[in-house]
CSV table of C-alpha atoms in Angstrom, one decimal:
chain,number,residue,atom,x,y,z
A,235,ASP,CA,-133.1,192.5,-33.2
A,236,PHE,CA,-135.4,194.9,-31.4
A,237,ALA,CA,-132.5,197.3,-30.8
A,238,GLY,CA,-132.0,197.7,-34.5
A,239,VAL,CA,-135.7,198.1,-35.1
A,240,SER,CA,-136.0,200.9,-32.5
A,241,LYS,CA,-133.6,202.9,-34.5
A,242,LEU,CA,-135.8,202.9,-37.6
A,243,ASN,CA,-138.4,205.7,-37.9
A,244,SER,CA,-142.1,204.9,-38.5
A,245,GLU,CA,-141.9,205.8,-42.2
A,246,VAL,CA,-139.2,203.1,-42.8
A,247,ARG,CA,-141.2,200.5,-40.9
A,248,LYS,CA,-144.3,201.3,-43.0
A,249,LYS,CA,-142.3,201.0,-46.2
A,250,ILE,CA,-141.0,197.6,-45.2
A,251,CYS,CA,-144.4,196.4,-44.2
A,252,ALA,CA,-145.8,197.7,-47.5
A,253,ALA,CA,-143.0,195.9,-49.5
A,254,VAL,CA,-143.7,192.6,-47.7
A,255,TYR,CA,-147.4,193.0,-48.2
A,256,HIS,CA,-147.1,193.5,-52.0
A,257,VAL,CA,-144.7,190.5,-52.3
A,258,LEU,CA,-147.1,188.2,-50.4
A,259,LEU,CA,-150.1,189.5,-52.4
A,260,GLN,CA,-148.3,188.9,-55.7
A,261,SER,CA,-147.4,185.4,-54.5
A,262,LEU,CA,-151.1,184.7,-53.8
A,263,ARG,CA,-152.1,186.0,-57.2
A,264,GLU,CA,-149.5,183.8,-58.9
A,265,PHE,CA,-149.9,180.7,-56.7
A,266,PRO,CA,-153.1,180.8,-54.6
A,267,GLU,CA,-152.1,177.7,-52.5
A,268,ALA,CA,-148.8,179.3,-51.3
A,269,GLY,CA,-148.4,178.9,-47.6
A,270,GLY,CA,-146.3,182.0,-47.0
A,271,ALA,CA,-142.7,183.2,-47.5
A,272,LEU,CA,-139.4,182.8,-45.6
A,273,ILE,CA,-138.5,186.0,-43.9
A,274,GLN,CA,-134.8,185.6,-44.8
A,275,ASP,CA,-135.8,185.5,-48.4
A,276,LEU,CA,-137.9,188.6,-48.1
A,277,ALA,CA,-135.0,190.5,-46.5
A,278,ARG,CA,-133.1,190.0,-49.8
A,279,PHE,CA,-135.7,192.0,-51.8
A,280,PRO,CA,-134.3,195.3,-53.1
A,281,SER,CA,-137.3,197.2,-51.6
A,282,VAL,CA,-136.2,195.9,-48.1
A,283,VAL,CA,-132.5,195.9,-48.6
A,284,ARG,CA,-132.4,199.6,-49.4
A,285,HIS,CA,-133.4,200.3,-45.8
A,286,GLY,CA,-130.5,198.3,-44.4
A,287,CYS,CA,-132.6,195.8,-42.5
A,288,ASN,CA,-131.6,192.2,-41.8
A,289,ALA,CA,-133.9,189.2,-41.5
A,290,ASP,CA,-134.2,189.6,-37.7
A,291,SER,CA,-135.2,193.3,-38.0
A,292,VAL,CA,-137.8,192.5,-40.7
A,293,ARG,CA,-139.2,189.7,-38.5
A,294,CYS,CA,-139.6,192.1,-35.5
A,295,ILE,CA,-141.3,194.7,-37.7
A,296,LEU,CA,-143.8,192.2,-39.1
A,297,GLN,CA,-144.4,190.8,-35.6
A,298,SER,CA,-145.4,194.3,-34.5
A,299,GLN,CA,-148.3,194.2,-37.0
A,300,PRO,CA,-150.3,191.2,-36.0
A,301,SER,CA,-153.5,192.5,-37.7
A,302,HIS,CA,-151.8,192.2,-41.1
A,303,PHE,CA,-149.1,189.5,-40.8
A,304,GLN,CA,-148.8,186.1,-39.1
A,305,VAL,CA,-145.1,185.3,-38.3
A,306,PHE,CA,-144.5,181.6,-37.5
A,307,ARG,CA,-141.5,179.3,-37.1
A,308,GLU,CA,-140.9,176.3,-39.4
A,309,LYS,CA,-138.1,173.8,-39.8
A,310,SER,CA,-136.7,175.9,-42.7
A,311,GLY,CA,-136.8,179.1,-40.6
A,312,TRP,CA,-139.0,182.1,-39.7
A,313,SER,CA,-141.9,182.6,-42.2
A,314,VAL,CA,-144.7,185.0,-42.7
A,315,ARG,CA,-148.1,185.1,-44.3
A,316,LEU,CA,-151.0,187.5,-44.5
A,317,CYS,CA,-153.7,187.2,-41.8
A,318,PRO,CA,-157.0,185.6,-42.7
A,319,GLY,CA,-158.9,188.8,-42.2
A,320,VAL,CA,-156.6,190.5,-44.8
A,321,LEU,CA,-157.1,187.6,-47.2
A,322,GLU,CA,-160.9,187.9,-46.8
A,323,ARG,CA,-160.8,191.6,-47.6
A,324,ILE,CA,-158.5,191.0,-50.6
A,325,HIS,CA,-160.8,188.2,-51.9
A,326,ALA,CA,-163.9,190.4,-51.6
A,327,ALA,CA,-162.2,193.3,-53.3
A,328,ARG,CA,-160.9,191.0,-56.0
A,329,GLN,CA,-164.4,189.6,-56.6
A,330,ALA,CA,-165.8,193.1,-56.9
A,331,GLN,CA,-163.1,194.2,-59.3
A,332,GLU,CA,-163.6,191.0,-61.4
A,333,ALA,CA,-167.4,191.6,-61.6
A,334,ALA,CA,-166.8,195.2,-62.6
A,335,ARG,CA,-164.3,194.2,-65.2
A,336,ARG,CA,-166.6,191.6,-66.7
A,337,ALA,CA,-169.5,194.1,-66.8
A,338,ALA,CA,-167.3,196.6,-68.6
A,339,ALA,CA,-166.0,194.0,-71.0
A,340,ALA,CA,-169.5,192.8,-71.8
A,341,GLN,CA,-170.7,196.3,-72.4
A,342,ALA,CA,-167.7,197.0,-74.7
A,343,ARG,CA,-168.3,193.8,-76.6
A,344,ALA,CA,-171.9,194.7,-77.1
A,345,ILE,CA,-171.0,198.2,-78.4
A,346,MET,CA,-168.4,196.8,-80.7
A,347,ALA,CA,-170.7,194.1,-82.0
A,348,GLY,CA,-173.4,196.6,-82.7
A,349,GLN,CA,-171.0,198.8,-84.6
A,350,LEU,CA,-169.6,195.9,-86.6
A,351,ARG,CA,-173.1,194.8,-87.6
A,352,LYS,CA,-174.0,198.2,-88.8
A,353,ARG,CA,-170.8,198.2,-91.0
A,354,HIS,CA,-170.7,194.5,-91.9
A,355,PRO,CA,-174.1,192.9,-91.3
A,356,LEU,CA,-172.8,189.4,-92.2
A,357,SER,CA,-169.6,189.5,-90.1
A,358,PRO,CA,-169.3,187.0,-87.3
A,359,SER,CA,-169.0,188.0,-83.6
A,360,PRO,CA,-165.5,188.4,-82.1
A,361,VAL,CA,-164.0,185.2,-80.9
A,362,ARG,CA,-163.5,185.1,-77.1
A,363,ARG,CA,-160.3,183.4,-75.9
A,364,PRO,CA,-160.3,181.7,-72.5
A,365,PRO,CA,-157.7,182.9,-70.0
A,366,PRO,CA,-154.6,180.8,-69.3
A,367,ARG,CA,-155.4,177.8,-67.0
A,368,ARG,CA,-153.7,177.7,-63.6
A,369,PHE,CA,-152.8,174.3,-62.2
A,370,THR,CA,-153.0,173.2,-58.6
A,371,VAL,CA,-150.2,171.5,-56.7
A,372,ARG,CA,-151.7,168.1,-57.3
A,373,GLU,CA,-152.0,168.8,-61.0
A,374,TRP,CA,-148.4,170.0,-61.2
A,375,ALA,CA,-147.3,166.8,-59.5
A,376,GLY,CA,-148.9,164.8,-62.2
A,377,GLN,CA,-147.2,166.9,-64.9
A,378,GLN,CA,-143.6,166.3,-63.7
A,379,ALA,CA,-142.9,163.4,-66.1
A,380,VAL,CA,-144.6,165.2,-69.0
A,381,ARG,CA,-143.4,168.8,-68.9
A,382,PHE,CA,-140.2,168.4,-67.0
A,383,LYS,CA,-138.9,165.1,-68.4
A,384,GLY,CA,-135.1,164.7,-68.3
A,385,LEU,CA,-134.5,167.5,-65.8
A,386,PRO,CA,-132.5,166.7,-62.6
A,387,GLN,CA,-134.3,165.0,-59.7
A,388,LEU,CA,-135.5,167.2,-56.9
A,389,PRO,CA,-135.3,166.5,-53.1
A,390,PRO,CA,-138.3,164.6,-51.6
A,391,GLY,CA,-141.5,166.7,-51.4
A,392,TRP,CA,-140.4,169.2,-54.1
A,393,ILE,CA,-141.9,169.5,-57.6
A,394,ARG,CA,-141.5,171.9,-60.5
A,395,ALA,CA,-144.2,174.3,-61.7
A,396,GLN,CA,-144.3,176.9,-64.5
A,397,SER,CA,-145.5,180.5,-64.2
A,398,ALA,CA,-148.7,181.1,-66.2
A,399,THR,CA,-147.7,184.7,-67.0
A,400,THR,CA,-143.9,184.4,-67.8
A,401,GLY,CA,-143.4,180.7,-68.4
A,402,GLN,CA,-140.5,180.6,-65.9
A,403,ILE,CA,-140.0,177.4,-63.9
A,404,TYR,CA,-140.1,177.5,-60.1
A,405,TYR,CA,-140.2,175.0,-57.3
A,406,VAL,CA,-143.0,174.1,-54.9
A,407,ASN,CA,-142.9,172.1,-51.6
A,408,GLN,CA,-145.9,169.9,-51.6
A,409,HIS,CA,-146.0,169.6,-47.8
A,410,THR,CA,-145.7,173.3,-46.9
A,411,GLY,CA,-146.9,175.1,-50.0
A,412,MET,CA,-143.7,177.2,-50.1
A,413,SER,CA,-142.4,178.1,-53.5
A,414,THR,CA,-139.0,179.4,-54.8
A,415,PHE,CA,-137.2,180.2,-58.0
A,416,ASP,CA,-134.0,178.7,-56.6
A,417,PRO,CA,-133.5,175.0,-57.0
A,418,PRO,CA,-134.1,173.4,-53.6
A,419,ARG,CA,-131.3,171.4,-51.9
A,420,GLU,CA,-131.2,168.8,-49.1
A,421,ALA,CA,-131.2,170.5,-45.7
A,422,SER,CA,-129.3,169.0,-42.7
A,423,PRO,CA,-130.7,168.9,-39.2
A,424,SER,CA,-129.4,171.6,-36.8
A,425,PRO,CA,-129.4,171.6,-33.0
A,426,GLY,CA,-132.8,172.1,-31.5
A,427,GLY,CA,-134.7,170.0,-34.0
A,428,PHE,CA,-134.9,172.6,-36.7
A,429,VAL,CA,-133.5,172.3,-40.2
A,430,LYS,CA,-131.0,174.9,-41.5
A,431,PRO,CA,-132.1,176.4,-44.8
A,432,SER,CA,-129.6,175.8,-47.6
A,433,PRO,CA,-128.4,178.8,-49.6
A,434,GLY,CA,-130.4,179.5,-52.7
A,435,GLY,CA,-133.0,176.8,-51.9
A,436,LEU,CA,-135.6,178.9,-50.0
A,437,ALA,CA,-139.0,180.2,-50.9
A,438,LYS,CA,-139.1,183.7,-52.3
A,439,HIS,CA,-142.8,184.0,-52.5
A,440,SER,CA,-145.2,182.3,-51.6
A,441,PRO,CA,-146.2,183.0,-54.8
A,442,ALA,CA,-142.5,186.1,-55.7
A,443,SER,CA,-144.0,182.3,-54.9
A,444,LEU,CA,-144.1,185.6,-51.3
A,445,VAL,CA,-143.6,186.5,-51.7
A,446,LYS,CA,-141.4,186.2,-54.2
A,447,PRO,CA,-140.3,188.0,-57.2
A,448,SER,CA,-143.2,187.9,-59.6
A,449,PRO,CA,-142.7,185.3,-62.3
């Protein structure tokens, strides 16, 4: 839909790219093994819908930014993921932020411990609680009969997972890494060898997980 894209000004294109970037980034934070997001799912996000762009227009806009996005075709439809160079910069920035956060936290604990010892010499040091553990796809596959016992059976290749931040259940395709909050459904083959995505069963992040709405 290049004709529709040509009518959009550069500011709108930047906002759409920024919206997709943040959705994909949130998906990586929530589910690091996510393989990307379906563009037709991204086109339903409010931050994209408000600009009146359909999935084809969003795809054309993302394809015009090859230094940031990789647009590729799968059986379930057109998908997008962040470029490896972008991921490397994000990873380096994340490591620097984490190192700074740990240093600041250690300094704060040292100051607090010193103040507590002055007031209460016999009081114990504050207890440190470990962060919530995040499971891999393989680990979630082994948790299906334990955490999700009695729930309806999913199509082949799909498993359930649970957000570490909100506790909400979402669905992950073990073969593609795609994730979605909508229960997946069986897809029927379409002419040309591709598979038509079923309504409500597509990845929103990958993730939002791609981007996906954040769990």
